[in-house]
mmCIF file of N, CA and C in Angstrom:
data_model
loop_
_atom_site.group_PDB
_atom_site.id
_atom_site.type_symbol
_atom_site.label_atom_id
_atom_site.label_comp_id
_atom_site.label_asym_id
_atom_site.label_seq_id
_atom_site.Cartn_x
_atom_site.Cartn_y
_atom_site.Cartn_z
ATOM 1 N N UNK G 190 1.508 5.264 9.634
ATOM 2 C CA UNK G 190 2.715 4.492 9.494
ATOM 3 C C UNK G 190 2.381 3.217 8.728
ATOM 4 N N UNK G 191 2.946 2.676 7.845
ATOM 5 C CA UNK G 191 2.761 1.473 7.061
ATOM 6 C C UNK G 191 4.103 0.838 7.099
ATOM 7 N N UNK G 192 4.831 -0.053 7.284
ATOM 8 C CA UNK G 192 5.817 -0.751 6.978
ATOM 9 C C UNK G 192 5.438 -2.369 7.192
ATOM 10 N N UNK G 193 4.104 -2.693 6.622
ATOM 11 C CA UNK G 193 4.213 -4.054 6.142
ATOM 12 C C UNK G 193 3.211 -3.884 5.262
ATOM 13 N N UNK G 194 3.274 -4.980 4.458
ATOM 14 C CA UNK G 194 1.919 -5.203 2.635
ATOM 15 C C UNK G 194 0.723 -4.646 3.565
ATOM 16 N N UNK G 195 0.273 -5.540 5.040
ATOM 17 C CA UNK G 195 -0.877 -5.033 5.225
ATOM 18 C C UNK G 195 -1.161 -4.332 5.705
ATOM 19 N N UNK G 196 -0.667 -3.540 6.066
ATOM 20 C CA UNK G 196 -0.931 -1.944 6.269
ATOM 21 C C UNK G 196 -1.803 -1.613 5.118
ATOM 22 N N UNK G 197 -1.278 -1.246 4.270
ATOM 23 C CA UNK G 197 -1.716 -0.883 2.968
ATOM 24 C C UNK G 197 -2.605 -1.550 2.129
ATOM 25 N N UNK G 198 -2.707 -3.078 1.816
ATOM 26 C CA UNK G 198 -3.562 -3.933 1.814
ATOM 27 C C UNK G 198 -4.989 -3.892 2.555
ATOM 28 N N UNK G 199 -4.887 -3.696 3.813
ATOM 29 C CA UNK G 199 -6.161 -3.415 4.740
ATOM 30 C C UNK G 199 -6.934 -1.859 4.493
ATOM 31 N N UNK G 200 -6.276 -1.193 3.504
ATOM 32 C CA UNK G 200 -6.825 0.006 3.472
ATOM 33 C C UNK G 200 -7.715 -0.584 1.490
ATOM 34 N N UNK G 201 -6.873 -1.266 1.093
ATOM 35 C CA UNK G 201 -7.727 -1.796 0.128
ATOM 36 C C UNK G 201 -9.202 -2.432 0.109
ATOM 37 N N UNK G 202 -9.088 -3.445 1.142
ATOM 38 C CA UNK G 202 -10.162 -4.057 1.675
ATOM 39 C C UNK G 202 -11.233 -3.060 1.709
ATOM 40 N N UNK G 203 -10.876 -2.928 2.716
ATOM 41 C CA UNK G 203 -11.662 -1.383 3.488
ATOM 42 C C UNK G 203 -12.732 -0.174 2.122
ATOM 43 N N UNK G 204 -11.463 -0.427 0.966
ATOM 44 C CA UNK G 204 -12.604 0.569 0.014
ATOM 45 C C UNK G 204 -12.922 -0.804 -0.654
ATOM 46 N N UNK G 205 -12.950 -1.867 -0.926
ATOM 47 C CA UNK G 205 -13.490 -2.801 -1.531
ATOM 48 C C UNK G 205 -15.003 -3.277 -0.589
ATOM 49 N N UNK G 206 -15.187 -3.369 0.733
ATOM 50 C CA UNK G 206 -16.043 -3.947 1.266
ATOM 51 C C UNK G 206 -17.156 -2.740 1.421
ATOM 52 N N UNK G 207 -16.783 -1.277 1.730
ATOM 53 C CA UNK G 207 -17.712 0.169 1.471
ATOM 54 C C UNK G 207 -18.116 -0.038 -0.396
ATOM 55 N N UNK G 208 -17.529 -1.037 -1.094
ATOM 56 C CA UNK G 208 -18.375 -0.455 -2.196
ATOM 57 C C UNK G 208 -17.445 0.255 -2.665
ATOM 58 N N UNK G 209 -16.355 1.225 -2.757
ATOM 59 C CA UNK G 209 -16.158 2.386 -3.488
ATOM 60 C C UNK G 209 -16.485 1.998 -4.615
ATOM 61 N N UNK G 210 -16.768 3.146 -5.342
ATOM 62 C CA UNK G 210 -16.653 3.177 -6.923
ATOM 63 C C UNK G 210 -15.717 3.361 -7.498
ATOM 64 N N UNK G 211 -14.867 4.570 -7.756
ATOM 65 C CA UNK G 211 -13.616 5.028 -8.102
ATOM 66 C C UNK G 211 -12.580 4.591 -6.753
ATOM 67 N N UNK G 212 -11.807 3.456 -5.939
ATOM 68 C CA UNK G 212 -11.252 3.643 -5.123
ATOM 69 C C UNK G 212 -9.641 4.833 -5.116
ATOM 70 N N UNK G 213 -9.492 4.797 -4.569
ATOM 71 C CA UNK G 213 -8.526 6.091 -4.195
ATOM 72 C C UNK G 213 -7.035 4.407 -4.553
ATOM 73 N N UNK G 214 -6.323 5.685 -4.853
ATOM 74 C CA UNK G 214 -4.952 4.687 -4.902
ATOM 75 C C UNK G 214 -3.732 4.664 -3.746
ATOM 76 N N UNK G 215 -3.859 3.590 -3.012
ATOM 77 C CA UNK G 215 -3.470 3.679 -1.648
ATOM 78 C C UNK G 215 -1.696 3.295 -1.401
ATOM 79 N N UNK G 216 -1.089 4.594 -1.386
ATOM 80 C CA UNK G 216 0.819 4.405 -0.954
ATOM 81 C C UNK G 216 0.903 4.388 0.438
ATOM 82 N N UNK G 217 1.806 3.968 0.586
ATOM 83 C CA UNK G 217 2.715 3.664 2.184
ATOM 84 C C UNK G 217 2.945 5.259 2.477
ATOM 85 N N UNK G 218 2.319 5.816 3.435
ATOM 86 C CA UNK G 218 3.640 7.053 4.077
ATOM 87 C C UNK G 218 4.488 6.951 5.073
ATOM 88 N N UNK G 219 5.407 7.778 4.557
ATOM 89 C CA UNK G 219 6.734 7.315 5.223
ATOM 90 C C UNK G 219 6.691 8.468 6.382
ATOM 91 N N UNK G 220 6.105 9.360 7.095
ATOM 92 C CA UNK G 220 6.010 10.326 7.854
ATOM 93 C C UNK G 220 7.177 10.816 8.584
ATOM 94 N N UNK G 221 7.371 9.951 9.491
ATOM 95 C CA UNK G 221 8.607 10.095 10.338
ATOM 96 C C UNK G 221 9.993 9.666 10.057
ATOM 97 N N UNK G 222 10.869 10.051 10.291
ATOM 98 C CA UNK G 222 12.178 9.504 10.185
ATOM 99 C C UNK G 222 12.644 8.061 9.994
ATOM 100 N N UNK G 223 12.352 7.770 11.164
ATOM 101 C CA UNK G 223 12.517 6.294 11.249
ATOM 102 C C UNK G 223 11.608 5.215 10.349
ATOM 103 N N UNK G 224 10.473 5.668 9.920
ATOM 104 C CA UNK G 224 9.888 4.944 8.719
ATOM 105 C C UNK G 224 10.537 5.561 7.100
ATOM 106 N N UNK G 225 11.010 6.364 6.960
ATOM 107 C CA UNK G 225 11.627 6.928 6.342
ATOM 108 C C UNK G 225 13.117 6.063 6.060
ATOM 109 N N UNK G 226 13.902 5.755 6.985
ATOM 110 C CA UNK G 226 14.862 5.516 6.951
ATOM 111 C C UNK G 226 14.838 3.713 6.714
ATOM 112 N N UNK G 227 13.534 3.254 7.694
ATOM 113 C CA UNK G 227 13.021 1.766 6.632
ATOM 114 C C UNK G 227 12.192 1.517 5.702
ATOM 115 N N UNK G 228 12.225 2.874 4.678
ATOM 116 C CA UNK G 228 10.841 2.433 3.631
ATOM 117 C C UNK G 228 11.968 1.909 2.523
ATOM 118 N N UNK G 229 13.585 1.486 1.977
ATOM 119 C CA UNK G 229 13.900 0.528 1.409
ATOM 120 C C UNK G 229 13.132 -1.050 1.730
ATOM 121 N N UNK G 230 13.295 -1.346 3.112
ATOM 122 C CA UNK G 230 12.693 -2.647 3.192
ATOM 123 C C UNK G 230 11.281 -2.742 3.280
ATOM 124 N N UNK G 231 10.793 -1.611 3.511
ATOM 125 C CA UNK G 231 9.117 -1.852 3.453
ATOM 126 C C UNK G 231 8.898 -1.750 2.141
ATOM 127 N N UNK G 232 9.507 -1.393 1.095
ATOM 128 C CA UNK G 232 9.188 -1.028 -0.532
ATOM 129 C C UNK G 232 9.419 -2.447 -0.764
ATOM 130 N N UNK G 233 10.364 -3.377 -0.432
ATOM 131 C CA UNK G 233 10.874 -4.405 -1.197
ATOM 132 C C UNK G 233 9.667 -5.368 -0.679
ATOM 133 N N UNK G 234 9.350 -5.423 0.473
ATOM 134 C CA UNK G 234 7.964 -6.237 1.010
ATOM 135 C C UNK G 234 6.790 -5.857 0.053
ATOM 136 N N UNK G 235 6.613 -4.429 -0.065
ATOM 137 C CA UNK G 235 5.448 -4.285 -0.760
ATOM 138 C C UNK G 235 5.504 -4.703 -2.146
ATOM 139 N N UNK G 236 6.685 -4.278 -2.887
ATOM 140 C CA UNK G 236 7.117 -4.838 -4.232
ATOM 141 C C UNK G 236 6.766 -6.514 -4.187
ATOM 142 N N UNK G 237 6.928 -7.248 -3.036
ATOM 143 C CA UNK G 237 7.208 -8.628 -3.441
ATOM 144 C C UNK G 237 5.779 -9.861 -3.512
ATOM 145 N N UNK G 238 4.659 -8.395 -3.105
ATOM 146 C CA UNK G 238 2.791 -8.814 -3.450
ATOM 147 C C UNK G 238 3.148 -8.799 -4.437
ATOM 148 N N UNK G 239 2.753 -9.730 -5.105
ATOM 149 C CA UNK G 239 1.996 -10.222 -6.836
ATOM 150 C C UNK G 239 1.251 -8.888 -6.920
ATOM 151 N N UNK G 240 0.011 -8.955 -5.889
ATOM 152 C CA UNK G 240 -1.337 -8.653 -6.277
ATOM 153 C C UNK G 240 -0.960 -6.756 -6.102
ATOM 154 N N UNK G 241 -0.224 -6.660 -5.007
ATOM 155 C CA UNK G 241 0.283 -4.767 -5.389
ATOM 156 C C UNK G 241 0.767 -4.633 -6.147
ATOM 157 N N UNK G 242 2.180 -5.208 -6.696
ATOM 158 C CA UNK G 242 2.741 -4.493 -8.043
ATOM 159 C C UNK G 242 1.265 -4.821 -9.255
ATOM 160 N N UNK G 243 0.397 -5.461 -9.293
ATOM 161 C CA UNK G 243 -0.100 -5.455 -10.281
ATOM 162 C C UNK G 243 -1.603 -4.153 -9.690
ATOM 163 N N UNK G 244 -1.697 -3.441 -9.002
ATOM 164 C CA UNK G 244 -2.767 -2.445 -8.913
ATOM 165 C C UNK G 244 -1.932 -1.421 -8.631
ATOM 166 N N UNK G 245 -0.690 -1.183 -8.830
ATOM 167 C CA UNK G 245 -0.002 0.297 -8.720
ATOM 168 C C UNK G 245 0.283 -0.305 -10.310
ATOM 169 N N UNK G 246 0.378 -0.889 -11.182
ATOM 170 C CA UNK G 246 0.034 -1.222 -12.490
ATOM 171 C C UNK G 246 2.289 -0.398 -12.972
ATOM 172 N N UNK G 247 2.959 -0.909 -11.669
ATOM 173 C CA UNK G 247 4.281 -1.059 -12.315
ATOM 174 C C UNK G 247 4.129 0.755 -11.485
ATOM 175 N N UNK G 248 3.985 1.318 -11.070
ATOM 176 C CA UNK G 248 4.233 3.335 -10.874
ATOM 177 C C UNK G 248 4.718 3.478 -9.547
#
């Protein structure tokens, strides 16, 4: 479940502090219904990082 930046943010960290090399490109899932039915406002939170819209590079 992700419905805030750091949800998703903390999974950044996470391949930044292991080192990755190639990191994996990390989206919100919306699994269940009810995150489903708030991923408008969790999109507009995540949209409103500087630093995410610029590593989903605008996609």
């Amino acid at each position: 479940m992700a419905i805030a930046p750091s949800d998703v943010l903390v999974v950044e960290l996470l391949q930044r502090e292991c080192h990755v090399k190639q990191p994996l490109r990390v989206v919100p899932p919306f699994e269940k219904l009810i995150d489903l039915e708030a991923a408008p406002t969790a999109l507009a939170l995540f949209f409103s990082v500087d630093w995410y819209r610029n590593q989903i590079n605008g996609k």
